Short mmCIF file of C-alpha atoms (C1' of nucleotides) in Angstrom, two decimals:
data_model
loop_
_atom_site.label_atom_id
_atom_site.label_comp_id
_atom_site.label_asym_id
_atom_site.label_seq_id
_atom_site.Cartn_x
_atom_site.Cartn_y
_atom_site.Cartn_z
CA MET A 1 -39.69 -75.37 -43.14
CA SER A 2 -42.08 -75.18 -46.18
CA LEU A 3 -40.17 -75.13 -49.19
CA PRO A 4 -40.21 -79.37 -49.25
CA HIS A 5 -43.61 -79.56 -48.53
CA ALA A 6 -44.15 -76.84 -51.40
CA LEU A 7 -42.57 -79.20 -53.70
CA LEU A 8 -43.01 -82.18 -52.30
CA GLY A 9 -47.05 -80.89 -53.69
CA LEU A 10 -45.84 -79.80 -57.33
CA LEU A 11 -44.01 -82.79 -57.60
CA ALA A 12 -46.90 -85.19 -56.10
CA VAL A 13 -49.35 -83.46 -58.70
CA GLN A 14 -46.78 -84.52 -61.58
CA PRO A 15 -42.86 -85.42 -62.08
CA ARG A 16 -40.53 -82.51 -62.62
CA SER A 17 -37.14 -82.14 -62.93
CA GLY A 18 -35.04 -79.08 -60.51
CA TYR A 19 -35.41 -76.79 -63.43
CA GLU A 20 -39.26 -77.19 -64.35
CA LEU A 21 -39.58 -76.77 -60.33
CA THR A 22 -37.56 -73.33 -60.46
CA LYS A 23 -39.85 -72.60 -63.51
CA VAL A 24 -43.39 -72.98 -61.85
CA PHE A 25 -41.85 -70.94 -58.65
CA GLU A 26 -41.14 -67.64 -61.20
CA GLN A 27 -44.76 -68.49 -62.17
CA ASP A 28 -48.32 -68.49 -59.73
CA LEU A 29 -46.90 -69.77 -56.96
CA GLY A 30 -43.84 -68.23 -56.26
CA ARG A 31 -46.09 -64.79 -56.86
CA TYR A 32 -49.17 -65.77 -53.78
CA ALA A 33 -47.65 -68.30 -52.05
CA TRP A 34 -43.66 -69.26 -52.00
CA GLN A 35 -40.90 -67.79 -53.64
CA ALA A 36 -37.97 -69.90 -53.99
CA GLY A 37 -35.00 -69.78 -56.33
CA HIS A 38 -33.07 -72.66 -57.99
CA THR A 39 -29.99 -72.54 -55.87
CA SER A 40 -32.06 -73.10 -52.98
CA ILE A 41 -34.36 -76.14 -54.95
CA TYR A 42 -31.81 -78.46 -55.83
CA PRO A 43 -29.56 -78.47 -52.75
CA GLU A 44 -33.60 -79.42 -51.26
CA LEU A 45 -34.14 -81.80 -54.27
CA ASN A 46 -30.68 -84.15 -52.81
CA ARG A 47 -32.72 -83.60 -49.33
CA MET A 48 -35.03 -84.89 -50.04
CA ALA A 49 -34.22 -87.96 -52.20
CA GLU A 50 -31.87 -88.96 -49.64
CA LYS A 51 -34.97 -88.90 -46.96
CA GLY A 52 -36.86 -90.82 -49.96
CA LEU A 53 -39.22 -88.69 -50.01
CA VAL A 54 -38.92 -87.96 -53.59
CA GLU A 55 -37.10 -90.11 -56.42
CA VAL A 56 -35.35 -89.38 -59.34
CA THR A 57 -37.61 -91.54 -62.23
CA SER A 58 -35.20 -90.78 -65.59
CA GLU A 59 -32.67 -88.59 -66.23
CA GLY A 60 -32.22 -86.41 -69.95
CA ALA A 61 -30.09 -84.63 -71.86
CA ARG A 62 -28.23 -81.89 -70.48
CA GLY A 63 -27.70 -83.94 -67.56
CA SER A 64 -31.62 -83.29 -66.44
CA ARG A 65 -32.88 -85.39 -63.46
CA THR A 66 -36.18 -85.95 -63.13
CA TYR A 67 -38.06 -86.00 -59.24
CA ALA A 68 -41.21 -87.59 -58.48
CA ALA A 69 -42.64 -88.11 -54.93
CA THR A 70 -42.53 -91.49 -53.30
CA ASP A 71 -45.49 -93.13 -51.19
CA ALA A 72 -42.99 -91.23 -48.36
CA GLY A 73 -43.34 -88.35 -49.41
CA ARG A 74 -47.45 -88.24 -50.48
CA ALA A 75 -47.93 -89.61 -46.39
CA GLU A 76 -45.57 -86.37 -45.60
CA LEU A 77 -47.29 -84.09 -48.01
CA ARG A 78 -51.12 -85.76 -46.95
CA THR A 79 -49.55 -85.40 -43.59
CA TRP A 80 -48.80 -81.37 -43.82
CA LEU A 81 -52.18 -79.99 -45.14
CA MET A 82 -54.72 -82.18 -43.14
CA SER A 83 -53.48 -81.18 -40.16
CA PRO A 84 -54.61 -78.08 -38.19
CA PRO A 85 -54.04 -74.48 -39.53
CA THR A 86 -50.96 -73.93 -37.18
CA GLN A 87 -50.46 -69.82 -36.94
CA ALA A 88 -48.66 -69.02 -40.74
CA LYS A 89 -45.88 -66.99 -41.20
CA VAL A 90 -46.61 -64.26 -43.14
CA ARG A 91 -44.06 -62.04 -45.26
CA ASN A 92 -45.37 -59.85 -48.02
CA GLU A 93 -43.92 -56.56 -49.10
CA GLN A 94 -46.71 -55.49 -50.76
CA VAL A 95 -49.31 -55.32 -47.90
CA LEU A 96 -46.42 -53.98 -45.88
CA ARG A 97 -46.13 -51.32 -47.67
CA MET A 98 -49.76 -50.86 -47.37
CA PHE A 99 -49.77 -50.66 -44.29
CA MET A 100 -46.85 -48.03 -43.30
CA LEU A 101 -48.60 -45.52 -45.77
CA SER A 102 -50.80 -43.53 -43.44
CA ALA A 103 -47.04 -42.46 -42.19
CA LEU A 104 -47.05 -40.82 -44.87
CA GLU A 105 -48.07 -37.29 -45.67
CA PRO A 106 -52.21 -38.18 -47.08
CA ALA A 107 -51.25 -36.98 -50.42
CA ASP A 108 -47.76 -39.25 -50.72
CA ALA A 109 -50.36 -42.15 -49.49
CA LEU A 110 -52.94 -40.48 -51.87
CA VAL A 111 -50.95 -40.79 -54.69
CA VAL A 112 -49.48 -44.54 -53.52
CA LEU A 113 -52.82 -46.27 -53.22
CA GLN A 114 -54.13 -44.79 -56.84
CA ARG A 115 -50.88 -46.90 -58.14
CA ILE A 116 -52.10 -49.81 -56.64
CA ALA A 117 -55.15 -49.65 -56.89
CA GLU A 118 -55.05 -48.79 -61.48
CA THR A 119 -51.63 -51.73 -61.05
CA THR A 120 -54.13 -55.07 -59.34
CA ASP A 121 -56.96 -53.98 -61.71
CA ARG A 122 -54.90 -53.85 -64.62
CA ALA A 123 -52.68 -57.11 -62.98
CA ALA A 124 -56.53 -59.07 -62.87
CA ALA A 125 -57.76 -57.63 -66.14
CA GLU A 126 -54.49 -59.69 -67.55
CA LEU A 127 -55.55 -62.22 -66.05
CA ARG A 128 -59.09 -62.96 -66.51
CA LYS A 129 -58.05 -62.71 -70.05
CA VAL A 130 -55.10 -65.45 -70.20
CA ARG A 131 -57.58 -67.26 -68.42
CA GLU A 132 -60.88 -66.98 -70.80
CA ALA A 133 -58.30 -66.74 -73.98
CA GLU A 134 -55.96 -69.84 -73.17
CA PRO A 135 -57.10 -71.76 -69.86
CA ASP A 136 -54.68 -74.77 -70.92
CA ALA A 137 -51.58 -72.43 -69.89
CA LEU A 138 -52.91 -72.32 -66.78
CA THR A 139 -52.55 -76.25 -66.55
CA GLY A 140 -49.95 -76.30 -68.55
CA PRO A 141 -46.09 -77.25 -66.38
CA GLU A 142 -45.73 -73.29 -66.06
CA GLY A 143 -49.50 -72.75 -65.58
CA PHE A 144 -50.55 -73.68 -61.92
CA GLY A 145 -54.31 -74.47 -62.21
CA GLN A 146 -57.61 -72.98 -62.50
CA LEU A 147 -57.24 -73.09 -58.28
CA ALA A 148 -54.53 -70.33 -58.36
CA ALA A 149 -55.81 -68.39 -61.47
CA GLU A 150 -58.69 -68.03 -59.42
CA TYR A 151 -57.16 -66.86 -55.79
CA GLY A 152 -54.95 -64.81 -58.00
CA LEU A 153 -57.72 -62.82 -59.47
CA ARG A 154 -59.49 -62.55 -56.08
CA GLN A 155 -56.53 -60.90 -54.81
CA TYR A 156 -55.97 -58.88 -56.47
CA GLU A 157 -59.71 -57.61 -57.07
CA ALA A 158 -59.94 -58.33 -53.23
CA VAL A 159 -56.44 -55.05 -52.99
CA ARG A 160 -57.55 -52.71 -55.84
CA ASP A 161 -61.52 -52.57 -53.53
CA TRP A 162 -59.79 -51.57 -50.41
CA ALA A 163 -57.13 -49.16 -52.15
CA GLY A 164 -60.83 -47.88 -53.77
CA TRP A 165 -61.54 -47.88 -49.94
CA ALA A 166 -58.98 -46.04 -48.45
CA ILE A 167 -58.83 -43.66 -51.55
CA GLU A 168 -61.57 -42.80 -50.63
CA ARG A 169 -61.44 -42.32 -46.67
CA LEU A 170 -58.49 -39.93 -47.26
CA GLU A 171 -59.99 -38.22 -49.79
CA ARG A 172 -63.31 -38.15 -48.06
CA GLU A 173 -60.44 -36.68 -45.12
CA ALA A 174 -59.45 -34.12 -46.97
CA MET B 1 -34.96 -56.84 -46.95
CA SER B 2 -38.05 -55.28 -44.84
CA LEU B 3 -37.75 -55.52 -41.43
CA PRO B 4 -36.08 -52.13 -41.30
CA HIS B 5 -38.47 -50.41 -43.52
CA ALA B 6 -41.61 -51.69 -41.12
CA LEU B 7 -39.96 -50.55 -38.08
CA LEU B 8 -39.60 -46.79 -39.60
CA GLY B 9 -43.26 -47.13 -40.21
CA LEU B 10 -44.24 -48.07 -36.65
CA LEU B 11 -41.30 -45.50 -35.48
CA ALA B 12 -42.68 -42.75 -37.96
CA VAL B 13 -46.06 -42.05 -36.92
CA GLN B 14 -45.41 -42.68 -33.34
CA PRO B 15 -42.42 -43.38 -31.09
CA ARG B 16 -41.98 -47.09 -29.54
CA SER B 17 -40.10 -49.06 -27.56
CA GLY B 18 -37.99 -52.11 -29.10
CA TYR B 19 -40.83 -54.34 -26.76
CA GLU B 20 -43.84 -51.98 -27.73
CA LEU B 21 -42.85 -52.56 -31.69
CA THR B 22 -42.50 -56.26 -30.69
CA LYS B 23 -45.96 -56.53 -29.64
CA VAL B 24 -48.00 -54.09 -33.16
CA PHE B 25 -46.17 -57.57 -34.74
CA GLU B 26 -48.20 -60.15 -32.95
CA GLN B 27 -50.89 -58.40 -33.69
CA ASP B 28 -51.99 -57.61 -37.56
CA LEU B 29 -48.85 -56.24 -39.05
CA GLY B 30 -47.12 -60.21 -38.87
CA ARG B 31 -50.82 -61.43 -39.27
CA TYR B 32 -50.74 -59.21 -42.51
CA ALA B 33 -47.81 -57.77 -43.73
CA TRP B 34 -44.83 -58.83 -41.73
CA GLN B 35 -43.49 -61.00 -38.89
CA ALA B 36 -40.54 -60.55 -36.49
CA GLY B 37 -39.28 -61.12 -33.37
CA HIS B 38 -37.99 -59.44 -30.55
CA THR B 39 -34.59 -61.48 -31.40
CA SER B 40 -34.38 -59.48 -35.33
CA ILE B 41 -35.79 -56.06 -33.70
CA TYR B 42 -33.74 -55.42 -31.09
CA PRO B 43 -30.55 -55.30 -33.39
CA GLU B 44 -32.37 -53.82 -36.20
CA LEU B 45 -33.44 -50.84 -33.96
CA ASN B 46 -29.78 -50.68 -32.87
CA ARG B 47 -28.28 -51.04 -36.27
CA MET B 48 -30.78 -48.11 -37.81
CA ALA B 49 -29.92 -46.29 -34.57
CA GLU B 50 -26.19 -45.93 -35.42
CA LYS B 51 -27.09 -45.61 -39.33
CA GLY B 52 -29.26 -42.64 -37.70
CA LEU B 53 -32.61 -43.38 -38.54
CA VAL B 54 -33.96 -43.35 -35.63
CA GLU B 55 -33.46 -41.95 -32.43
CA VAL B 56 -33.73 -42.46 -28.68
CA THR B 57 -36.15 -39.88 -27.35
CA SER B 58 -36.59 -41.39 -23.99
CA GLU B 59 -35.86 -43.87 -21.20
CA GLY B 60 -38.29 -45.23 -19.20
CA ALA B 61 -38.46 -47.25 -16.36
CA ARG B 62 -36.67 -51.54 -16.67
CA GLY B 63 -34.24 -50.14 -19.48
CA SER B 64 -37.07 -49.59 -21.61
CA ARG B 65 -35.41 -47.05 -24.47
CA THR B 66 -38.38 -45.18 -26.49
CA TYR B 67 -36.92 -44.72 -30.23
CA ALA B 68 -38.54 -42.24 -32.78
CA ALA B 69 -37.41 -41.54 -36.40
CA THR B 70 -35.06 -39.66 -37.03
CA ASP B 71 -35.78 -36.74 -40.12
CA ALA B 72 -33.60 -39.32 -42.29
CA GLY B 73 -36.32 -41.73 -41.21
CA ARG B 74 -38.54 -40.54 -42.18
CA ALA B 75 -36.89 -39.40 -45.86
CA GLU B 76 -35.94 -43.38 -46.11
CA LEU B 77 -38.92 -44.17 -45.50
CA ARG B 78 -40.88 -42.30 -48.42
CA THR B 79 -38.16 -43.11 -50.80
CA TRP B 80 -38.54 -46.77 -50.01
CA LEU B 81 -42.84 -46.30 -50.28
CA MET B 82 -42.69 -44.28 -53.28
CA SER B 83 -40.48 -45.78 -55.09
CA PRO B 84 -42.14 -48.33 -57.64
CA PRO B 85 -43.25 -51.93 -56.65
CA THR B 86 -40.65 -54.12 -57.76
CA GLN B 87 -41.49 -57.85 -57.88
CA ALA B 88 -42.29 -58.13 -54.00
CA LYS B 89 -41.55 -61.07 -51.55
CA VAL B 90 -43.91 -62.94 -50.62
CA ARG B 91 -43.80 -66.10 -48.18
CA ASN B 92 -47.48 -67.33 -47.10
CA GLU B 93 -47.25 -70.69 -45.56
CA GLN B 94 -51.05 -70.86 -45.57
CA VAL B 95 -51.55 -69.80 -49.22
CA LEU B 96 -49.39 -72.21 -50.01
CA ARG B 97 -50.79 -74.69 -48.57
CA MET B 98 -54.30 -73.82 -50.37
CA PHE B 99 -52.20 -73.43 -53.70
CA MET B 100 -51.69 -77.69 -52.83
CA LEU B 101 -54.69 -78.24 -52.58
CA SER B 102 -55.18 -80.46 -55.95
CA ALA B 103 -52.07 -82.80 -55.46
CA LEU B 104 -55.18 -85.02 -52.12
CA GLU B 105 -57.73 -86.51 -53.05
CA PRO B 106 -61.46 -84.39 -54.73
CA ALA B 107 -62.13 -86.08 -50.76
CA ASP B 108 -59.09 -84.96 -48.51
CA ALA B 109 -58.87 -81.27 -50.35
CA LEU B 110 -62.73 -81.21 -49.25
CA VAL B 111 -62.20 -81.03 -46.04
CA VAL B 112 -59.26 -79.09 -45.79
CA LEU B 113 -60.86 -76.70 -48.19
CA GLN B 114 -64.28 -76.45 -45.99
CA ARG B 115 -62.60 -75.96 -42.97
CA ILE B 116 -60.54 -72.98 -44.47
CA ALA B 117 -64.47 -71.67 -45.33
CA GLU B 118 -65.08 -72.01 -41.90
CA THR B 119 -61.90 -70.53 -40.42
CA THR B 120 -62.17 -67.35 -42.33
CA ASP B 121 -65.18 -66.86 -42.08
CA ARG B 122 -64.95 -66.84 -38.16
CA ALA B 123 -62.28 -64.08 -38.39
CA ALA B 124 -63.99 -61.95 -40.27
CA ALA B 125 -66.86 -62.20 -38.09
CA GLU B 126 -64.61 -61.55 -35.32
CA LEU B 127 -62.93 -58.12 -36.70
CA ARG B 128 -65.93 -57.21 -38.06
CA LYS B 129 -66.91 -57.79 -34.16
CA VAL B 130 -63.83 -55.98 -33.10
CA ARG B 131 -64.21 -52.75 -35.13
CA GLU B 132 -68.17 -52.37 -33.72
CA ALA B 133 -67.73 -52.92 -30.74
CA GLU B 134 -64.83 -51.08 -29.64
CA PRO B 135 -63.32 -48.97 -32.83
CA ASP B 136 -60.61 -47.71 -30.96
CA ALA B 137 -58.95 -50.12 -30.04
CA LEU B 138 -57.82 -50.30 -33.70
CA THR B 139 -55.69 -47.06 -33.49
CA GLY B 140 -54.02 -47.60 -29.91
CA PRO B 141 -50.32 -48.91 -29.88
CA GLU B 142 -50.88 -51.91 -30.47
CA GLY B 143 -53.75 -51.90 -32.95
CA PHE B 144 -52.96 -50.95 -36.80
CA GLY B 145 -55.33 -48.92 -37.16
CA GLN B 146 -58.74 -48.71 -39.68
CA LEU B 147 -56.24 -50.11 -42.85
CA ALA B 148 -55.20 -52.51 -41.21
CA ALA B 149 -58.96 -53.82 -40.09
CA GLU B 150 -60.31 -52.92 -43.30
CA TYR B 151 -57.44 -55.59 -45.52
CA GLY B 152 -57.84 -58.00 -43.10
CA LEU B 153 -61.29 -58.21 -43.44
CA ARG B 154 -61.17 -57.85 -46.94
CA GLN B 155 -58.67 -60.76 -46.60
CA TYR B 156 -60.30 -63.22 -45.13
CA GLU B 157 -63.77 -63.04 -47.04
CA ALA B 158 -61.96 -63.23 -50.02
CA VAL B 159 -60.32 -66.37 -48.83
CA ARG B 160 -63.75 -67.36 -47.59
CA ASP B 161 -64.71 -66.83 -51.03
CA TRP B 162 -62.60 -68.25 -53.23
CA ALA B 163 -62.73 -71.35 -50.31
CA GLY B 164 -66.58 -71.37 -51.70
CA TRP B 165 -65.93 -71.47 -54.91
CA ALA B 166 -63.63 -74.44 -54.79
CA ILE B 167 -65.23 -76.11 -52.58
CA GLU B 168 -68.48 -75.68 -55.22
CA ARG B 169 -66.38 -77.20 -58.53
CA LEU B 170 -64.97 -80.16 -56.80
CA GLU B 171 -68.85 -80.87 -55.66
CA ARG B 172 -69.97 -80.86 -59.82
CA GLU B 173 -66.44 -82.24 -60.65
CA ALA B 174 -67.27 -85.54 -58.01
"C1'" DG C 1 -19.10 -74.47 -87.97
"C1'" DG C 2 -19.79 -70.62 -85.15
"C1'" DC C 3 -23.17 -68.26 -81.96
"C1'" DC C 4 -26.20 -67.51 -78.79
"C1'" DG C 5 -29.39 -67.63 -75.64
"C1'" DA C 6 -31.82 -70.96 -73.05
"C1'" DC C 7 -31.72 -75.48 -70.54
"C1'" DG C 8 -30.34 -77.56 -66.20
"C1'" DT C 9 -27.15 -78.01 -62.33
"C1'" DG C 10 -24.31 -76.72 -58.83
"C1'" DT C 11 -21.74 -74.24 -54.87
"C1'" DC C 12 -20.29 -71.00 -51.15
"C1'" DA C 13 -19.54 -66.32 -48.74
"C1'" DA C 14 -22.79 -62.96 -46.88
"C1'" DG C 15 -26.17 -62.39 -44.32
"C1'" DA C 16 -30.90 -63.04 -42.61
"C1'" DC C 17 -34.65 -65.55 -39.31
"C1'" DT C 18 -35.79 -68.42 -35.47
"C1'" DG C 19 -36.01 -71.04 -31.22
"C1'" DA C 20 -33.38 -71.51 -26.94
"C1'" DC C 21 -31.30 -69.54 -23.63
"C1'" DA C 22 -30.16 -65.51 -19.86
"C1'" DT C 23 -31.21 -61.60 -17.08
"C1'" DG C 24 -32.36 -58.53 -14.84
"C1'" DT C 25 -37.62 -55.35 -12.98
"C1'" DC C 26 -41.71 -53.35 -11.39
"C1'" DG C 27 -46.80 -53.71 -10.15
"C1'" DG C 28 -49.59 -55.90 -7.59
"C1'" DT C 29 -51.62 -59.83 -5.11
"C1'" DG C 30 -52.40 -63.05 -1.07
"C1'" DC D 1 -43.51 -59.96 2.17
"C1'" DA D 2 -43.06 -62.90 -0.82
"C1'" DC D 3 -44.31 -63.84 -4.91
"C1'" DC D 4 -45.85 -64.46 -9.93
"C1'" DG D 5 -46.20 -62.25 -14.12
"C1'" DA D 6 -45.50 -58.75 -17.74
"C1'" DC D 7 -42.70 -55.76 -19.14
"C1'" DA D 8 -37.58 -55.16 -20.96
"C1'" DT D 9 -33.43 -56.24 -23.63
"C1'" DG D 10 -30.42 -58.88 -24.78
"C1'" DT D 11 -26.99 -63.08 -26.99
"C1'" DC D 12 -25.87 -67.13 -29.67
"C1'" DA D 13 -25.80 -71.24 -32.31
"C1'" DG D 14 -28.45 -73.62 -35.87
"C1'" DT D 15 -30.84 -73.00 -39.93
"C1'" DC D 16 -32.76 -70.48 -44.51
"C1'" DT D 17 -32.28 -67.58 -47.78
"C1'" DT D 18 -30.02 -64.91 -51.65
"C1'" DG D 19 -27.42 -63.64 -55.35
"C1'" DA D 20 -22.44 -64.12 -57.29
"C1'" DC D 21 -20.20 -66.94 -60.01
"C1'" DA D 22 -18.91 -71.70 -62.11
"C1'" DC D 23 -19.50 -75.19 -65.64
"C1'" DG D 24 -21.11 -78.27 -69.39
"C1'" DT D 25 -25.20 -78.71 -73.62
"C1'" DC D 26 -28.23 -78.78 -76.72
"C1'" DG D 27 -31.45 -76.92 -80.58
"C1'" DG D 28 -31.62 -73.10 -83.78
"C1'" DC D 29 -30.60 -69.72 -87.41
"C1'" DC D 30 -27.18 -66.62 -90.19
#
DNA sequence: GGCCGACGTGTCAAGACTGACATGTCGGTG
DNA sequence: CACCGACATGTCAGTCTTGACACGTCGGCC
C-alpha cells in the first residue's frame, strides 16, 4: 500500500491540504509514479491522522484543513524509503501497449510506434521548455521539483529512442 | 481495465494456457508493464471466453486449457492499440520512492540513490549478458521478445543515469 | 447583487486486485 | 513405489481503487 507513503512524503516536505495534495497527484507525481484521486486521498488522510502519522496544523477558509507529517510519520517514511527495494509493483498502461505491439501487423505497429516517438518527443521538448523558462514552477506547491522533471525528461527520451530503434528494426525487416 | 488487453495481446501472438500466461506476467511483462497473478488471470480468461474474445483450442494434461484469441478478440486488441493514447494509468512503487527522496536528509537520500544506481546498473548488465548469451531465451514461451529486452535495458540505463545525475547534484550542494 | 468557476471535502456502490487457502495431476528421482 | 516439486486451476474474503453523486464556500466579473 503506497498511497500513505506518497502522502507522507509530500507532507514531510511541506504542509498541504487534501485539495493541494490532489493537485500534485494530477501533475508529475501522478504521471510518472503514482496516481490517486481525491476520493482515496481524503479518507486516507483521516486514517493517517488517526494513526498519528499526520496532523492538522491549521484550518482555512471553506473548511480546508492543512496537514503536516508528524515525527512518527517522518520515521515511518524514512523506514520505508531506506528499506531494501522489494519486488516493486508496476502498472503502466502505456508500456503495456508498447509490449503488445508485436501482436499487430508490422504496418500497424509502425504507425503506433511513430506516434509514440512523436508524442514523447513533444512531451520532452515541452518539459525542457518549461524547466528553462520558469524553473520556479517546478518547485511551487503543485510542481514536484527538479528531480521529477529530470526523471520525466530522461524517461521521455528513453522511450523516444526506444521507439526509434524499434521503427528502424521493423523497417529493416520489411 | 488493461488485463484483458494484455491477455489478448499475448494470445494473439501464440496460444497459451492460463498457467503459461501467468509465467509471462512473472517475467518482463510483469516487471516493466503490467503485473497480474493467476488469481486474476484465470477468472478473466473465463470472462473473456464468455464474451467470445478468446477460445479454448485444446485441452492437455492435468486439466490444462490452451486459449487463443478469436477474430473478435484480435479486432478488440487492434482497436485498443490503435486508439489515441489517453491519460494512461501509472503505478510504480519504485519510481514513487525516487520521487519521495527529497523528503529525506541529503545524507540518507544519497545512500538510497547510490543503491538505486548500483541495482539498476547490475540489472542492465545482467539483461545485456542474457541477451547476448542466449538471444533465443527472449523469444521463447516465457520471454517476451527483443522489444521488451531493449525497452528494459534502456529503462535501466535511464534510471541509472538519472540517479548518477541526482547524486552529483546532491554532492555539489553539500 | 447574481452567477459562475474554482476551491474544498465528503460518501457510496461497483469493480479490481491480493494473499490465503484448496485441490488434484504428472514426471522424475531415490 | 513413495515422495516431491512443478504443473494446473480454482475460490473467497478483505482491501484498494474508481466514478458518480453530493454539498457547501469564496472571489471575481458583469
